[in-house]
C-alpha positions as semicolon CSV with decimal commas, in nm:
position;residue;x (nm);y (nm);z (nm)
1;M;9,668;10,578;9,685
2;I;9,997;10,388;9,706
3;M;9,841;10,118;9,924
4;A;9,569;10,066;9,663
5;L;9,830;10,006;9,391
6;F;10,065;9,788;9,596
7;T;9,811;9,555;9,749
8;S;10,046;9,282;9,870
9;V;10,296;9,516;10,035
10;R;10,313;9,497;10,416
11;F;10,290;9,844;10,575
12;R;10,193;9,729;10,925
13;F;10,033;9,435;11,104
14;K;9,663;9,457;11,187
15;Q;9,650;9,352;11,551
16;T;9,557;9,465;11,900
17;E;9,845;9,293;12,078
18;K;10,107;9,547;12,185
19;I;10,392;9,441;11,955
20;I;10,611;9,673;11,753
21;Y;10,809;9,543;11,459
22;L;11,143;9,722;11,467
23;S;11,344;9,734;11,147
24;F;11,691;9,865;11,067
25;D;11,795;9,959;10,715
26;D;12,127;10,002;10,532
27;G;12,370;9,803;10,749
28;P;12,547;9,613;10,863
29;V;12,832;9,852;10,937
30;P;13,093;9,869;11,214
31;L;13,004;10,098;11,507
32;A;12,635;10,139;11,416
33;T;12,523;9,773;11,399
34;P;12,703;9,664;11,719
35;F;12,547;9,958;11,905
36;V;12,199;9,862;11,779
37;L;12,249;9,497;11,874
38;A;12,363;9,592;12,225
39;E;12,058;9,818;12,278
40;L;11,816;9,556;12,150
41;E;11,964;9,297;12,386
42;K;11,899;9,526;12,686
43;Y;11,525;9,520;12,609
44;N;11,501;9,159;12,493
45;A;11,394;9,310;12,160
46;R;11,409;9,129;11,829
47;A;11,424;9,321;11,503
48;T;11,449;9,279;11,127
49;F;11,762;9,406;10,955
50;F;11,715;9,505;10,589
51;C;12,076;9,473;10,481
52;V;12,252;9,626;10,184
53;G;12,434;9,343;10,008
54;E;12,767;9,520;9,970
55;N;12,771;9,594;10,344
56;A;12,679;9,234;10,417
57;E;12,963;9,110;10,196
58;R;13,212;9,339;10,369
59;N;13,096;9,256;10,723
60;P;13,011;8,882;10,751
61;G;13,088;8,886;11,123
62;L;12,817;9,146;11,179
63;L;12,567;8,938;10,979
64;K;12,645;8,642;11,205
65;A;12,602;8,861;11,514
66;I;12,259;8,974;11,391
67;V;12,144;8,612;11,346
68;L;12,295;8,498;11,678
69;G;12,101;8,777;11,848
70;G;11,776;8,620;11,728
71;H;11,709;8,881;11,467
72;Q;11,585;8,848;11,109
73;L;11,790;8,930;10,797
74;A;11,619;9,080;10,489
75;N;11,715;9,209;10,145
76;H;11,763;9,581;10,074
77;T;11,933;9,549;9,729
78;Y;12,307;9,505;9,683
79;N;12,390;9,873;9,614
80;H;12,097;10,062;9,779
81;L;11,939;10,141;9,443
82;N;11,652;10,380;9,389
83;G;11,389;10,184;9,194
84;W;11,252;10,497;9,026
85;K;11,593;10,569;8,873
86;T;11,689;10,212;8,780
87;S;11,574;9,984;8,499
88;S;11,369;9,686;8,611
89;V;11,627;9,441;8,473
90;E;11,913;9,608;8,665
91;Y;11,702;9,643;8,977
92;L;11,601;9,276;8,991
93;A;11,958;9,169;8,920
94;N;12,076;9,382;9,211
95;I;11,821;9,221;9,445
96;E;11,937;8,878;9,337
97;K;12,300;8,975;9,391
98;C;12,208;9,078;9,747
99;S;12,033;8,743;9,799
100;M;12,373;8,572;9,763
101;F;12,460;8,723;10,104
102;I;12,111;8,762;10,256
103;P;11,903;8,444;10,217
104;S;11,560;8,588;10,283
105;N;11,222;8,619;10,111
106;L;11,169;8,964;10,270
107;F;11,255;9,272;10,064
108;R;11,243;9,645;10,131
109;P;11,306;9,889;9,845
110;P;11,556;10,160;9,936
111;Y;11,376;10,495;9,984
112;G;11,049;10,300;9,955
113;K;11,065;10,364;9,580
114;L;10,951;10,103;9,327
115;K;10,804;10,119;8,981
116;L;10,481;9,923;8,936
117;S;10,657;9,697;8,687
118;Q;10,929;9,617;8,944
119;Y;10,670;9,555;9,214
120;K;10,487;9,299;8,998
121;L;10,809;9,107;8,929
122;I;10,947;9,123;9,285
123;C;10,619;8,997;9,435
124;K;10,665;8,668;9,254
125;K;10,959;8,580;9,480
126;Y;10,965;8,821;9,774
127;K;10,737;8,967;10,038
128;I;10,774;9,343;10,014
129;V;10,782;9,521;10,351
130;L;10,750;9,898;10,391
131;W;10,647;10,073;10,716
132;D;10,394;10,292;10,885
133;N;10,644;10,491;11,091
134;V;10,991;10,630;11,016
135;S;11,229;10,751;11,288
136;Y;11,398;11,007;11,059
137;D;11,723;10,923;11,237
138;F;11,901;11,000;10,907
139;D;11,780;11,363;10,902
140;P;12,019;11,594;11,094
141;S;11,765;11,878;11,073
142;L;11,515;11,685;11,293
143;S;11,579;11,751;11,659
144;Y;11,600;11,476;11,917
145;D;11,276;11,604;12,080
146;R;11,080;11,602;11,752
147;C;11,215;11,262;11,657
148;L;11,116;11,113;11,992
149;L;10,777;11,286;11,996
150;Q;10,670;11,155;11,656
151;L;10,779;10,800;11,750
152;K;10,578;10,819;12,075
153;K;10,275;10,973;11,906
154;N;10,245;10,769;11,587
155;V;10,337;10,410;11,685
156;K;10,053;10,171;11,763
157;P;10,016;9,793;11,801
158;G;10,137;9,627;11,482
159;S;10,348;9,921;11,367
160;I;10,653;9,860;11,153
161;V;10,912;10,121;11,249
162;V;11,219;10,209;11,042
163;F;11,555;10,301;11,192
164;H;11,894;10,291;11,020
165;D;12,207;10,111;11,137
166;S;12,429;10,341;10,933
167;L;12,707;10,585;11,016
168;K;12,494;10,871;10,883
169;S;12,225;10,797;11,144
170;L;12,449;10,694;11,433
171;A;12,462;11,024;11,624
172;T;12,084;11,052;11,633
173;L;12,032;10,680;11,687
174;K;12,256;10,679;11,994
175;K;12,028;10,935;12,159
176;V;11,688;10,823;12,036
177;L;11,699;10,442;12,034
178;P;11,769;10,381;12,406
179;D;11,507;10,635;12,512
180;I;11,231;10,518;12,277
181;L;11,289;10,151;12,357
182;A;11,260;10,229;12,728
183;Y;10,945;10,437;12,667
184;W;10,774;10,166;12,458
185;Q;10,866;9,891;12,703
186;T;10,722;10,096;12,992
187;A;10,407;10,143;12,781
188;G;10,374;9,761;12,764
189;Y;10,511;9,696;12,417
190;S;10,730;9,403;12,312
191;F;10,934;9,382;11,994
192;N;10,936;9,112;11,733
193;I;11,074;9,020;11,392
194;I;10,890;9,044;11,063
195;T;10,837;8,705;10,902
196;G;10,754;8,610;10,543
């Protein structure tokens, strides 16, 4: 249903080559983002970071580290706004404010929530990227085993996977990310950035 309405949104890449498109939302923040960058480097993995503008403004050194690591920056609004609860005028202004710190034509709506009117306007300037697999690293009720199992089971060539480089997710991320990267690499996957 949602895919039928939002026809130009990228949910995954249709391909047979064993590439996973890792993405990290909500950073950059101290502790979480440096940990993610260090883990990605171990696996020669490139990823796309959907950054919140206010975090980018506060942490320019981390933005630079993301880029120097060969990763892609992307827009995630300035204040992590929920599109369903925000007027289209305010929402688009917030995206543009984020673009002052994140020069990218890639956009991911926080929570994956957009009104149809917002979608139509955003598509004129940005490529909207969602996902086909979420790690649920932000959910403390999801056990390590269940988190790992669903990532192993549901990811396929061309999958766009969402993690979060945030303090809220850090405890789970520290356990899950190294193990799932090792598992995917052993299974023959490589990791690449999302491009516009």
